PDB file of C-alpha atoms in Angstrom:
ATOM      1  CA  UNK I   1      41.972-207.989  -7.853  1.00  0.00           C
ATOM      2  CA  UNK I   2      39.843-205.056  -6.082  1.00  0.00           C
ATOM      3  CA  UNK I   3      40.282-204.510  -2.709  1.00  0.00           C
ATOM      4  CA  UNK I   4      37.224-203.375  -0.741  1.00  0.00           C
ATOM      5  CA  UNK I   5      36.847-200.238   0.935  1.00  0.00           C
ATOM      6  CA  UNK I   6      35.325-201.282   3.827  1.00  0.00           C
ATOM      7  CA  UNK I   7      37.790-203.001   6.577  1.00  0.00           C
ATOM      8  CA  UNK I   8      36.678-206.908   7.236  1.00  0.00           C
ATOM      9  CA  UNK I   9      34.509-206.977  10.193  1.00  0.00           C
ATOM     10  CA  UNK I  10      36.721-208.074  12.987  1.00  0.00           C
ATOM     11  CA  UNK I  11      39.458-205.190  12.017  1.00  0.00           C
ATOM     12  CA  UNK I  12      37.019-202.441  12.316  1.00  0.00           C
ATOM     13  CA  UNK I  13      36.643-200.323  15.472  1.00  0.00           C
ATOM     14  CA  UNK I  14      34.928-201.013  17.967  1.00  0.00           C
ATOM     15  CA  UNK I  15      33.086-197.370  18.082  1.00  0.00           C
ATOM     16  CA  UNK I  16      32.048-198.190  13.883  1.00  0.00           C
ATOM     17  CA  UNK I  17      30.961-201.378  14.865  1.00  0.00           C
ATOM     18  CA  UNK I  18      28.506-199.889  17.303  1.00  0.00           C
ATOM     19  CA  UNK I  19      27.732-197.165  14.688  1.00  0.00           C
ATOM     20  CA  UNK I  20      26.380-199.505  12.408  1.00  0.00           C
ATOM     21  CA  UNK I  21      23.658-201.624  14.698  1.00  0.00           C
ATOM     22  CA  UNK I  22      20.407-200.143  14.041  1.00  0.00           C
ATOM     23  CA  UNK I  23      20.046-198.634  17.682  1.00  0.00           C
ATOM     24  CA  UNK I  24      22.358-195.656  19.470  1.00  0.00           C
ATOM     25  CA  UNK I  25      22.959-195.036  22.436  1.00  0.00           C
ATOM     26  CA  UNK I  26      24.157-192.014  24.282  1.00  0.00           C
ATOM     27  CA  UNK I  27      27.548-193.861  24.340  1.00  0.00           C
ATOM     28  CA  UNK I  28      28.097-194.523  20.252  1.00  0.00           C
ATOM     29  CA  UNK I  29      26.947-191.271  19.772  1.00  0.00           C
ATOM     30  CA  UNK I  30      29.925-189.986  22.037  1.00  0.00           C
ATOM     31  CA  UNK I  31      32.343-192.522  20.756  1.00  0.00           C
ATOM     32  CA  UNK I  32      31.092-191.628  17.088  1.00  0.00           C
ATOM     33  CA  UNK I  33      31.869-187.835  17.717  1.00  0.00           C
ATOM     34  CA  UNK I  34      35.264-188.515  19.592  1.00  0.00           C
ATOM     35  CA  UNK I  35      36.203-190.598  16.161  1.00  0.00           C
ATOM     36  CA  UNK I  36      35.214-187.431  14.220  1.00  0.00           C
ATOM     37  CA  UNK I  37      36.650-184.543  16.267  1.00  0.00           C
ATOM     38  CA  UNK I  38      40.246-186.803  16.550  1.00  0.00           C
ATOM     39  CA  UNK I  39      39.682-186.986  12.664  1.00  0.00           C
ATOM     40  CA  UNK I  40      39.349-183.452  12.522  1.00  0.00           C
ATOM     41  CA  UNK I  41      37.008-183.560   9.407  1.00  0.00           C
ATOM     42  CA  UNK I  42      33.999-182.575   8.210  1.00  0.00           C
ATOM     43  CA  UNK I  43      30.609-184.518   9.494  1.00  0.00           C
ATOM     44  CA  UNK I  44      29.340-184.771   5.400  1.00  0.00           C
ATOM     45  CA  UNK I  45      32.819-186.163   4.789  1.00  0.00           C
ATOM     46  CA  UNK I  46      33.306-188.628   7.688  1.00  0.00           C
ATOM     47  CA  UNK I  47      29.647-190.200   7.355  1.00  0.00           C
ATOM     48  CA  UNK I  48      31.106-191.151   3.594  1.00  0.00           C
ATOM     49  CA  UNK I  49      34.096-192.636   4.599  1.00  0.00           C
ATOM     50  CA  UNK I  50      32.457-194.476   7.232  1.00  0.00           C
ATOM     51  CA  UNK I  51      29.634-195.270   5.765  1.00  0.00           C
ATOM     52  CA  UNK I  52      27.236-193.892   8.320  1.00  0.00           C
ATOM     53  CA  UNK I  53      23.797-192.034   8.209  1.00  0.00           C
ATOM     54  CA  UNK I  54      24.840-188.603   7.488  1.00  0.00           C
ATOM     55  CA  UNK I  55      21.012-187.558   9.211  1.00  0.00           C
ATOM     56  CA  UNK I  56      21.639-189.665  11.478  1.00  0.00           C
ATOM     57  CA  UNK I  57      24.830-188.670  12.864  1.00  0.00           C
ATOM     58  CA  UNK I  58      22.920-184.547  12.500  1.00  0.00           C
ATOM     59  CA  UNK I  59      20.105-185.890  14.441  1.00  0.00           C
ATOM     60  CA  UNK I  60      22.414-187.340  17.698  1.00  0.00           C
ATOM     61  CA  UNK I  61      24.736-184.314  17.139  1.00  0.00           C
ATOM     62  CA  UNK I  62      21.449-181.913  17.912  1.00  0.00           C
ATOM     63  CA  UNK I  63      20.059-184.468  20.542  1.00  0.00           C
ATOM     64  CA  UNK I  64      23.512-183.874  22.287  1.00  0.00           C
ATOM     65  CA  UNK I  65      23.533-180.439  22.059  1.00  0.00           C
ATOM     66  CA  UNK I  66      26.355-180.624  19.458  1.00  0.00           C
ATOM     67  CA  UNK I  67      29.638-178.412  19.062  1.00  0.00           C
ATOM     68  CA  UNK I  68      29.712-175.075  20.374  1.00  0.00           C
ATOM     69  CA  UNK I  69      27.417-172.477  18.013  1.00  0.00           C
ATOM     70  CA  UNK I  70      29.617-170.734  15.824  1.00  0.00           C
ATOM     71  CA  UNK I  71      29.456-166.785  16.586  1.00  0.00           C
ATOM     72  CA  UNK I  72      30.643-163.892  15.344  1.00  0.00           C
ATOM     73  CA  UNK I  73      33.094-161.135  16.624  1.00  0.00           C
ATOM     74  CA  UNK I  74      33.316-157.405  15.932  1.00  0.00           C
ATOM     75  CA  UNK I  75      36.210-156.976  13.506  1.00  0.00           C
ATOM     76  CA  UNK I  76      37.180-153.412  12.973  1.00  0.00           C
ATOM     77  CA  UNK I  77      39.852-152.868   9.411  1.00  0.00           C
ATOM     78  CA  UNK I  78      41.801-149.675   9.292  1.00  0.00           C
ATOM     79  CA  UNK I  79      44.533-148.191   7.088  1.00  0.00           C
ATOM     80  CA  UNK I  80      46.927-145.965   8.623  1.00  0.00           C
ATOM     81  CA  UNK I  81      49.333-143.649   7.208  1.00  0.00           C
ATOM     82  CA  UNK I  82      52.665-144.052   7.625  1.00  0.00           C
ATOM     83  CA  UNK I  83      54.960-141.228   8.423  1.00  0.00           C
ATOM     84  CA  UNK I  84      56.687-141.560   4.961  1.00  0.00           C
ATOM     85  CA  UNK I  85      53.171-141.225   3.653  1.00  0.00           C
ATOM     86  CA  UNK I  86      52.053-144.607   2.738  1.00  0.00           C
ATOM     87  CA  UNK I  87      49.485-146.310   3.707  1.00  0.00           C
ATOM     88  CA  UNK I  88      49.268-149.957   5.824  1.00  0.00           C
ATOM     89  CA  UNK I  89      46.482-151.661   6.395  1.00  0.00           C
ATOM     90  CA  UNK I  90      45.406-154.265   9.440  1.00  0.00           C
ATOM     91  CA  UNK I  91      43.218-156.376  11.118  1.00  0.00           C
ATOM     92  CA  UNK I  92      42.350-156.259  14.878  1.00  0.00           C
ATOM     93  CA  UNK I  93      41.085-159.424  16.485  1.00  0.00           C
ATOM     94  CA  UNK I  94      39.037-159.805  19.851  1.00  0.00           C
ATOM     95  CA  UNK I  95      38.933-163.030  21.068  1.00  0.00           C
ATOM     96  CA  UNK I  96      38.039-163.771  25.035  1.00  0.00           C
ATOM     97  CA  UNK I  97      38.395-160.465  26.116  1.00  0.00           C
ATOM     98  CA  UNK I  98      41.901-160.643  24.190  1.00  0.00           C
ATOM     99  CA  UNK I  99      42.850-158.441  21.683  1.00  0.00           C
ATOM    100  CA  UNK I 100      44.898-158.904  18.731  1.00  0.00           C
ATOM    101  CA  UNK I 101      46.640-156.283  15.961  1.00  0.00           C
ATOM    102  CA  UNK I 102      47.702-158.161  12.980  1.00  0.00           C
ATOM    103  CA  UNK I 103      49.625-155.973  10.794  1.00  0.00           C
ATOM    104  CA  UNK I 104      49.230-156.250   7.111  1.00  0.00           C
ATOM    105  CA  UNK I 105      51.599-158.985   5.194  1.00  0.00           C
ATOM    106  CA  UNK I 106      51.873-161.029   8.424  1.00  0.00           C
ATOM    107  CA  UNK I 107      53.162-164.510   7.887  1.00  0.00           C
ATOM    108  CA  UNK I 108      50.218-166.810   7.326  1.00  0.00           C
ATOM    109  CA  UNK I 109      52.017-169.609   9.913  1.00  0.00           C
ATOM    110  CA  UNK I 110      52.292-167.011  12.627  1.00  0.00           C
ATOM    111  CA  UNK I 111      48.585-165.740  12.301  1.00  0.00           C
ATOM    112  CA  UNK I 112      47.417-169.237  12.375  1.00  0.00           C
ATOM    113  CA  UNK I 113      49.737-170.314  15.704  1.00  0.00           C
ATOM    114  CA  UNK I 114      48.198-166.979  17.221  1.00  0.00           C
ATOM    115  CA  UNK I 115      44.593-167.894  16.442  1.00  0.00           C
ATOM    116  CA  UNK I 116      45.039-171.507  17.833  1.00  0.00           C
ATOM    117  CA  UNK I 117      47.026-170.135  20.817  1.00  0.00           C
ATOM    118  CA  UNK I 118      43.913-167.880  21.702  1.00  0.00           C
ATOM    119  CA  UNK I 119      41.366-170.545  20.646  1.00  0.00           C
ATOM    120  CA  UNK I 120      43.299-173.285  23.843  1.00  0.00           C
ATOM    121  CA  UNK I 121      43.058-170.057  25.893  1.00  0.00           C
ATOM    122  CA  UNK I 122      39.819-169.286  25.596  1.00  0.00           C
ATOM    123  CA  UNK I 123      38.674-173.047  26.382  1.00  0.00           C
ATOM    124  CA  UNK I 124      40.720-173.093  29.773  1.00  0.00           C
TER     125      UNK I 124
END
């Protein structure tokens, strides 16, 4: 026997049940886009498991104002030479007024902890 994707109706959140009636508000929008930020993924990819109107979900994101505009940063690269003669390489991050040196070969755990660190900084 198949089992259906979709919950039954009375297990389903409240915020999906809400979703699906044929008017929003400004609170299912909210609730939708609490639901998707706590799910941490992408809007294409939560409107399919949910079943919801990818445009519409786009159009009440814009209405709201949406997340924060993605932007981008100066990043300068440089190689330096060492004093036995070879030659490292890095990356210098500016986040917040913050600045960063990442030396080359840097663990890929520690970079991301120090990104995230600077990311719940920056939002205080």
């Amino acid at each position: 026997m198949m089992k259906s994707r979709e919950p039954r109706r009375e297990e389903e959140a409240s915020w999906l049940v809400a979703a699906r009636s044929a008017r929003w508000t400004e609170e299912i929008a909210a609730g939708v886009f609490r639901e998707q930020q706590a799910e941490g993924s992408s809007l294409w990819a939560f409107c399919q498991r949910y079943g919801l109107s990818y445009a519409r979900v786009r159009f009440w994101r814009q209405r709201q104002g949406g997340p924060a505009p993605v932007s981008f940063v100066p990043v300068r690269v440089r190689a330096e030479e060492e004093p036995g003669g070879g030659i490292t390489g890095g990356v210098e991050l500016e986040v917040s007024g913050v600045r960063v040196q990442v030396p080359e070969g840097v663990s890929e755990q520690l970079l991301v902890r120090v990104v995230r660190a600077l990311r719940e900084s920056a939002r205080c």
